[in-house]
Amino acid sequence: MQHLDPDRLVLLALSEEIEELNESDHLAQCEGCRHEIQALRHVAEVGSQAQDLRELPPPPEHVWKAIEAGIAGSAVPAAPAAPVIDMAERRVRRDRSRSRWLMPTIAAAAAAVLAVAGTVAVDRFAGRQQDGPVTARATLTPLKEVPPTAGGDVRVLANGQLRVDVHNLPLTTGFHEVWLLDPDDPGKMVAVGSLTDRPDAVLPVPPGTDLNRYRVVDISDEPHDGDVTHSGRSLLRGTLTS
């Protein structure tokens, strides 16, 4: 049985190509190709789950060494010439050799993604541990027309700061601003500060702000137009509770 080309399997796993009828039939019958494309799709899924991580730190040195070792150890020595083997069999052997090289390399790359993501998660957890007591918190949920995968949370720290963690915010040509709103008087609001390219930020609460009154946290999409008032385009909101 002639297997699918490894490069073709990568494209199918990344959904950059649509399976042709003969490819679908082959995957249904060939356990080897089916196993490889499932592994490739798992790697692609791992990568997509980490896409909201920005300004990632470099992977630890041992990760790169593992990748280099995996590539070096997966090299397949050339076989002596065999004039009785026909061209079709040669192509199958070449494809399988490429596949044996490809899979460890992609797996090593996935390990690098996971290692970096783990480093970021540990850093965030350590940062929260150093924040000290939390006096109030809010869960941020997406408003209408905002992707349902967007969200976040806010913690009010005892030192008078807000720790804001968000994820999957829609891209903006301007910037994302954090506000505190008075739910009893929607026109009353306080600008806290803007979010950077990082998914989390610690912002000082403006002095004199009564969080019992300004208890709704709002994340907005603001244009670079010089206007310091709210744009009217809110993305996430949540109410602070003790």
mmCIF file of C-alpha atoms in Angstrom:
data_model
loop_
_atom_site.group_PDB
_atom_site.id
_atom_site.type_symbol
_atom_site.label_atom_id
_atom_site.label_comp_id
_atom_site.label_asym_id
_atom_site.label_seq_id
_atom_site.Cartn_x
_atom_site.Cartn_y
_atom_site.Cartn_z
ATOM 1 C CA MET A 1 0.000 0.000 0.000
ATOM 2 C CA GLN A 2 1.387 3.429 -0.936
ATOM 3 C CA HIS A 3 1.149 5.819 1.991
ATOM 4 C CA LEU A 4 0.274 9.517 1.894
ATOM 5 C CA ASP A 5 3.169 11.933 1.519
ATOM 6 C CA PRO A 6 4.306 13.259 4.948
ATOM 7 C CA ASP A 7 4.156 16.853 3.713
ATOM 8 C CA ARG A 8 0.590 16.262 2.605
ATOM 9 C CA LEU A 9 -0.268 14.882 6.059
ATOM 10 C CA VAL A 10 1.062 18.072 7.657
ATOM 11 C CA LEU A 11 -1.106 20.276 5.423
ATOM 12 C CA LEU A 12 -4.184 18.157 6.130
ATOM 13 C CA ALA A 13 -3.495 18.234 9.882
ATOM 14 C CA LEU A 14 -3.216 22.034 9.803
ATOM 15 C CA SER A 15 -6.489 22.223 7.804
ATOM 16 C CA GLU A 16 -4.701 24.122 5.046
ATOM 17 C CA GLU A 17 -5.953 21.584 2.507
ATOM 18 C CA ILE A 18 -9.200 19.645 2.068
ATOM 19 C CA GLU A 19 -8.980 15.870 1.954
ATOM 20 C CA GLU A 20 -9.533 14.431 -1.475
ATOM 21 C CA LEU A 21 -11.791 11.409 -1.826
ATOM 22 C CA ASN A 22 -8.919 8.982 -2.383
ATOM 23 C CA GLU A 23 -7.094 10.433 0.651
ATOM 24 C CA SER A 24 -10.146 9.983 2.870
ATOM 25 C CA ASP A 25 -10.463 6.380 1.700
ATOM 26 C CA HIS A 26 -6.776 5.762 2.376
ATOM 27 C CA LEU A 27 -6.922 7.238 5.889
ATOM 28 C CA ALA A 28 -9.929 5.053 6.637
ATOM 29 C CA GLN A 29 -7.951 1.937 5.690
ATOM 30 C CA CYS A 30 -4.376 2.804 6.728
ATOM 31 C CA GLU A 31 -3.784 2.735 10.468
ATOM 32 C CA GLY A 32 -0.240 4.120 10.121
ATOM 33 C CA CYS A 33 -1.221 7.277 8.223
ATOM 34 C CA ARG A 34 -4.259 7.718 10.422
ATOM 35 C CA HIS A 35 -2.094 7.592 13.552
ATOM 36 C CA GLU A 36 0.366 10.127 12.111
ATOM 37 C CA ILE A 37 -2.290 12.680 11.101
ATOM 38 C CA GLN A 38 -3.933 12.373 14.537
ATOM 39 C CA ALA A 39 -0.577 13.075 16.181
ATOM 40 C CA LEU A 40 -0.017 16.069 13.894
ATOM 41 C CA ARG A 41 -3.467 17.444 14.664
ATOM 42 C CA HIS A 42 -2.733 17.140 18.384
ATOM 43 C CA VAL A 43 0.425 19.206 17.912
ATOM 44 C CA ALA A 44 -1.544 21.818 15.942
ATOM 45 C CA GLU A 45 -4.143 21.960 18.729
ATOM 46 C CA VAL A 46 -1.438 22.503 21.343
ATOM 47 C CA GLY A 47 -0.094 25.378 19.290
ATOM 48 C CA SER A 48 -3.523 26.981 18.871
ATOM 49 C CA GLN A 49 -4.174 26.834 22.612
ATOM 50 C CA ALA A 50 -1.022 28.825 23.222
ATOM 51 C CA GLN A 51 -1.717 31.519 20.652
ATOM 52 C CA ASP A 52 -2.910 34.034 23.257
ATOM 53 C CA LEU A 53 0.454 33.975 25.020
ATOM 54 C CA ARG A 54 2.305 37.141 24.101
ATOM 55 C CA GLU A 55 5.862 38.274 24.718
ATOM 56 C CA LEU A 56 6.861 34.740 25.633
ATOM 57 C CA PRO A 57 10.185 34.213 27.369
ATOM 58 C CA PRO A 58 12.778 32.103 25.521
ATOM 59 C CA PRO A 59 12.472 28.346 26.151
ATOM 60 C CA PRO A 60 14.935 26.878 28.663
ATOM 61 C CA GLU A 61 18.256 25.700 27.235
ATOM 62 C CA HIS A 62 17.427 22.034 27.886
ATOM 63 C CA VAL A 63 14.428 22.288 25.567
ATOM 64 C CA TRP A 64 16.585 23.307 22.593
ATOM 65 C CA LYS A 65 19.082 20.549 23.430
ATOM 66 C CA ALA A 66 16.235 18.026 23.423
ATOM 67 C CA ILE A 67 15.076 19.254 20.012
ATOM 68 C CA GLU A 68 18.595 19.023 18.577
ATOM 69 C CA ALA A 69 19.036 15.538 20.017
ATOM 70 C CA GLY A 70 15.691 14.447 18.610
ATOM 71 C CA ILE A 71 16.576 15.674 15.129
ATOM 72 C CA ALA A 72 20.057 14.118 15.232
ATOM 73 C CA GLY A 73 18.785 10.818 16.601
ATOM 74 C CA SER A 74 16.018 10.553 14.008
ATOM 75 C CA ALA A 75 18.356 10.696 10.987
ATOM 76 C CA VAL A 76 18.029 7.558 8.856
ATOM 77 C CA PRO A 77 21.264 6.230 7.241
ATOM 78 C CA ALA A 78 21.217 5.741 3.520
ATOM 79 C CA ALA A 79 20.588 2.148 2.379
ATOM 80 C CA PRO A 80 22.860 0.448 -0.211
ATOM 81 C CA ALA A 81 21.662 0.477 -3.765
ATOM 82 C CA ALA A 82 19.219 -2.278 -4.677
ATOM 83 C CA PRO A 83 18.732 -2.443 -8.426
ATOM 84 C CA VAL A 84 15.872 -4.956 -8.152
ATOM 85 C CA ILE A 85 13.651 -2.523 -6.183
ATOM 86 C CA ASP A 86 11.292 -0.650 -8.475
ATOM 87 C CA MET A 87 10.672 3.091 -8.341
ATOM 88 C CA ALA A 88 7.365 2.818 -6.459
ATOM 89 C CA GLU A 89 8.915 0.896 -3.570
ATOM 90 C CA ARG A 90 11.782 3.401 -3.417
ATOM 91 C CA ARG A 91 9.316 6.257 -3.088
ATOM 92 C CA VAL A 92 7.443 4.482 -0.280
ATOM 93 C CA ARG A 93 10.690 3.911 1.624
ATOM 94 C CA ARG A 94 11.726 7.529 1.143
ATOM 95 C CA ASP A 95 8.362 8.800 2.344
ATOM 96 C CA ARG A 96 8.412 6.596 5.431
ATOM 97 C CA SER A 97 11.954 7.743 6.230
ATOM 98 C CA ARG A 98 10.880 11.359 5.944
ATOM 99 C CA SER A 99 7.924 10.615 8.172
ATOM 100 C CA ARG A 100 10.160 9.029 10.826
ATOM 101 C CA TRP A 101 12.245 12.218 10.779
ATOM 102 C CA LEU A 102 9.242 14.536 10.729
ATOM 103 C CA MET A 103 7.298 13.124 13.675
ATOM 104 C CA PRO A 104 10.062 13.385 16.346
ATOM 105 C CA THR A 105 10.902 16.894 15.159
ATOM 106 C CA ILE A 106 7.307 18.098 15.399
ATOM 107 C CA ALA A 107 6.924 16.368 18.759
ATOM 108 C CA ALA A 108 10.029 18.169 20.010
ATOM 109 C CA ALA A 109 8.617 21.484 18.767
ATOM 110 C CA ALA A 110 5.396 20.766 20.644
ATOM 111 C CA ALA A 111 7.454 20.126 23.773
ATOM 112 C CA ALA A 112 9.034 23.557 23.339
ATOM 113 C CA VAL A 113 5.588 25.171 23.127
ATOM 114 C CA LEU A 114 4.448 23.374 26.267
ATOM 115 C CA ALA A 115 7.634 24.267 28.129
ATOM 116 C CA VAL A 116 7.259 27.963 27.321
ATOM 117 C CA ALA A 117 3.558 27.925 28.185
ATOM 118 C CA GLY A 118 4.393 26.223 31.477
ATOM 119 C CA THR A 119 7.008 28.865 32.247
ATOM 120 C CA VAL A 120 4.483 31.634 31.626
ATOM 121 C CA ALA A 121 1.882 29.912 33.804
ATOM 122 C CA VAL A 122 4.373 29.511 36.657
ATOM 123 C CA ASP A 123 5.411 33.168 36.350
ATOM 124 C CA ARG A 124 1.798 34.323 36.526
ATOM 125 C CA PHE A 125 1.063 32.092 39.508
ATOM 126 C CA ALA A 126 4.151 33.341 41.322
ATOM 127 C CA GLY A 127 3.106 36.921 40.586
ATOM 128 C CA ARG A 128 -0.312 36.339 42.082
ATOM 129 C CA GLN A 129 1.198 34.743 45.157
ATOM 130 C CA GLN A 130 3.198 37.941 45.743
ATOM 131 C CA ASP A 131 0.159 40.199 45.356
ATOM 132 C CA GLY A 132 -0.950 39.709 48.937
ATOM 133 C CA PRO A 133 -4.556 39.745 50.207
ATOM 134 C CA VAL A 134 -7.436 40.175 47.744
ATOM 135 C CA THR A 135 -10.308 42.363 48.914
ATOM 136 C CA ALA A 136 -12.685 41.897 45.961
ATOM 137 C CA ARG A 137 -12.848 40.133 42.633
ATOM 138 C CA ALA A 138 -14.865 39.996 39.411
ATOM 139 C CA THR A 139 -15.258 37.580 36.520
ATOM 140 C CA LEU A 140 -15.163 39.326 33.142
ATOM 141 C CA THR A 141 -17.588 38.014 30.528
ATOM 142 C CA PRO A 142 -17.921 39.001 26.855
ATOM 143 C CA LEU A 143 -20.632 41.385 25.755
ATOM 144 C CA LYS A 144 -22.822 40.971 22.680
ATOM 145 C CA GLU A 145 -20.937 40.613 19.375
ATOM 146 C CA VAL A 146 -17.716 39.742 21.246
ATOM 147 C CA PRO A 147 -16.379 36.182 20.687
ATOM 148 C CA PRO A 148 -17.617 33.902 23.510
ATOM 149 C CA THR A 149 -14.057 32.636 24.079
ATOM 150 C CA ALA A 150 -13.024 36.069 25.371
ATOM 151 C CA GLY A 151 -12.997 36.607 29.119
ATOM 152 C CA GLY A 152 -10.896 37.240 32.184
ATOM 153 C CA ASP A 153 -10.911 38.116 35.842
ATOM 154 C CA VAL A 154 -10.060 41.057 38.095
ATOM 155 C CA ARG A 155 -8.710 41.091 41.633
ATOM 156 C CA VAL A 156 -8.649 44.133 43.911
ATOM 157 C CA LEU A 157 -5.488 43.970 45.984
ATOM 158 C CA ALA A 158 -5.155 45.283 49.504
ATOM 159 C CA ASN A 159 -2.471 47.713 48.320
ATOM 160 C CA GLY A 160 -5.019 49.593 46.193
ATOM 161 C CA GLN A 161 -4.237 48.023 42.822
ATOM 162 C CA LEU A 162 -6.211 46.009 40.287
ATOM 163 C CA ARG A 163 -4.788 42.821 38.820
ATOM 164 C CA VAL A 164 -6.473 42.295 35.448
ATOM 165 C CA ASP A 165 -6.104 39.027 33.529
ATOM 166 C CA VAL A 166 -7.780 38.733 30.123
ATOM 167 C CA HIS A 167 -7.674 36.299 27.213
ATOM 168 C CA ASN A 168 -8.825 36.118 23.594
ATOM 169 C CA LEU A 169 -9.712 39.805 23.336
ATOM 170 C CA PRO A 170 -10.581 40.900 19.773
ATOM 171 C CA LEU A 171 -7.703 42.569 17.967
ATOM 172 C CA THR A 172 -7.786 46.348 17.961
ATOM 173 C CA THR A 173 -6.122 49.091 15.917
ATOM 174 C CA GLY A 174 -6.163 51.210 19.085
ATOM 175 C CA PHE A 175 -5.824 49.894 22.632
ATOM 176 C CA HIS A 176 -7.798 48.191 25.408
ATOM 177 C CA GLU A 177 -8.770 50.402 28.340
ATOM 178 C CA VAL A 178 -9.869 49.367 31.858
ATOM 179 C CA TRP A 179 -12.742 51.332 33.434
ATOM 180 C CA LEU A 180 -14.695 51.329 36.699
ATOM 181 C CA LEU A 181 -18.414 52.094 36.216
ATOM 182 C CA ASP A 182 -21.226 53.086 38.549
ATOM 183 C CA PRO A 183 -24.106 50.688 37.688
ATOM 184 C CA ASP A 184 -26.609 53.051 39.311
ATOM 185 C CA ASP A 185 -25.458 55.949 37.138
ATOM 186 C CA PRO A 186 -24.088 54.583 33.807
ATOM 187 C CA GLY A 187 -22.675 57.966 32.889
ATOM 188 C CA LYS A 188 -20.300 57.909 35.842
ATOM 189 C CA MET A 189 -17.032 56.087 35.184
ATOM 190 C CA VAL A 190 -13.352 56.197 36.077
ATOM 191 C CA ALA A 191 -10.519 55.338 33.698
ATOM 192 C CA VAL A 192 -8.007 53.034 35.408
ATOM 193 C CA GLY A 193 -5.440 52.452 32.672
ATOM 194 C CA SER A 194 -4.712 50.667 29.416
ATOM 195 C CA LEU A 195 -3.623 47.088 28.834
ATOM 196 C CA THR A 196 -0.365 46.389 27.058
ATOM 197 C CA ASP A 197 0.358 43.461 24.750
ATOM 198 C CA ARG A 198 0.549 41.234 27.824
ATOM 199 C CA PRO A 199 -2.628 39.348 28.805
ATOM 200 C CA ASP A 200 -2.324 40.541 32.392
ATOM 201 C CA ALA A 201 -1.620 43.868 34.080
ATOM 202 C CA VAL A 202 -1.510 45.449 37.543
ATOM 203 C CA LEU A 203 -3.030 48.946 37.555
ATOM 204 C CA PRO A 204 -3.405 51.439 40.428
ATOM 205 C CA VAL A 205 -6.938 52.418 41.417
ATOM 206 C CA PRO A 206 -7.229 56.233 41.156
ATOM 207 C CA PRO A 207 -7.090 57.782 44.654
ATOM 208 C CA GLY A 208 -10.490 58.504 46.178
ATOM 209 C CA THR A 209 -12.346 55.948 44.029
ATOM 210 C CA ASP A 210 -15.147 54.290 46.014
ATOM 211 C CA LEU A 211 -15.229 50.663 44.817
ATOM 212 C CA ASN A 212 -18.570 50.130 46.552
ATOM 213 C CA ARG A 213 -19.979 52.629 44.062
ATOM 214 C CA TYR A 214 -17.734 52.047 41.039
ATOM 215 C CA ARG A 215 -18.003 48.296 41.251
ATOM 216 C CA VAL A 216 -18.403 47.324 37.571
ATOM 217 C CA VAL A 217 -15.169 46.621 35.692
ATOM 218 C CA ASP A 218 -15.318 47.351 31.962
ATOM 219 C CA ILE A 219 -12.736 46.569 29.249
ATOM 220 C CA SER A 220 -13.225 48.715 26.147
ATOM 221 C CA ASP A 221 -11.751 49.033 22.659
ATOM 222 C CA GLU A 222 -10.414 52.568 22.323
ATOM 223 C CA PRO A 223 -9.107 54.292 19.161
ATOM 224 C CA HIS A 224 -6.038 56.524 19.081
ATOM 225 C CA ASP A 225 -8.120 59.667 18.576
ATOM 226 C CA GLY A 226 -7.066 61.760 21.563
ATOM 227 C CA ASP A 227 -10.532 61.480 23.147
ATOM 228 C CA VAL A 228 -10.214 60.453 26.800
ATOM 229 C CA THR A 229 -13.900 59.501 27.153
ATOM 230 C CA HIS A 230 -15.256 55.980 26.734
ATOM 231 C CA SER A 231 -15.546 54.921 23.076
ATOM 232 C CA GLY A 232 -18.876 53.187 23.691
ATOM 233 C CA ARG A 233 -17.458 49.852 22.524
ATOM 234 C CA SER A 234 -17.254 47.618 25.580
ATOM 235 C CA LEU A 235 -15.788 44.124 25.218
ATOM 236 C CA LEU A 236 -15.849 42.589 28.705
ATOM 237 C CA ARG A 237 -17.656 43.401 31.946
ATOM 238 C CA GLY A 238 -17.876 42.043 35.450
ATOM 239 C CA THR A 239 -19.083 43.157 38.893
ATOM 240 C CA LEU A 240 -16.738 43.282 41.873
ATOM 241 C CA THR A 241 -17.805 41.258 44.901
ATOM 242 C CA SER A 242 -16.061 40.693 48.230
#
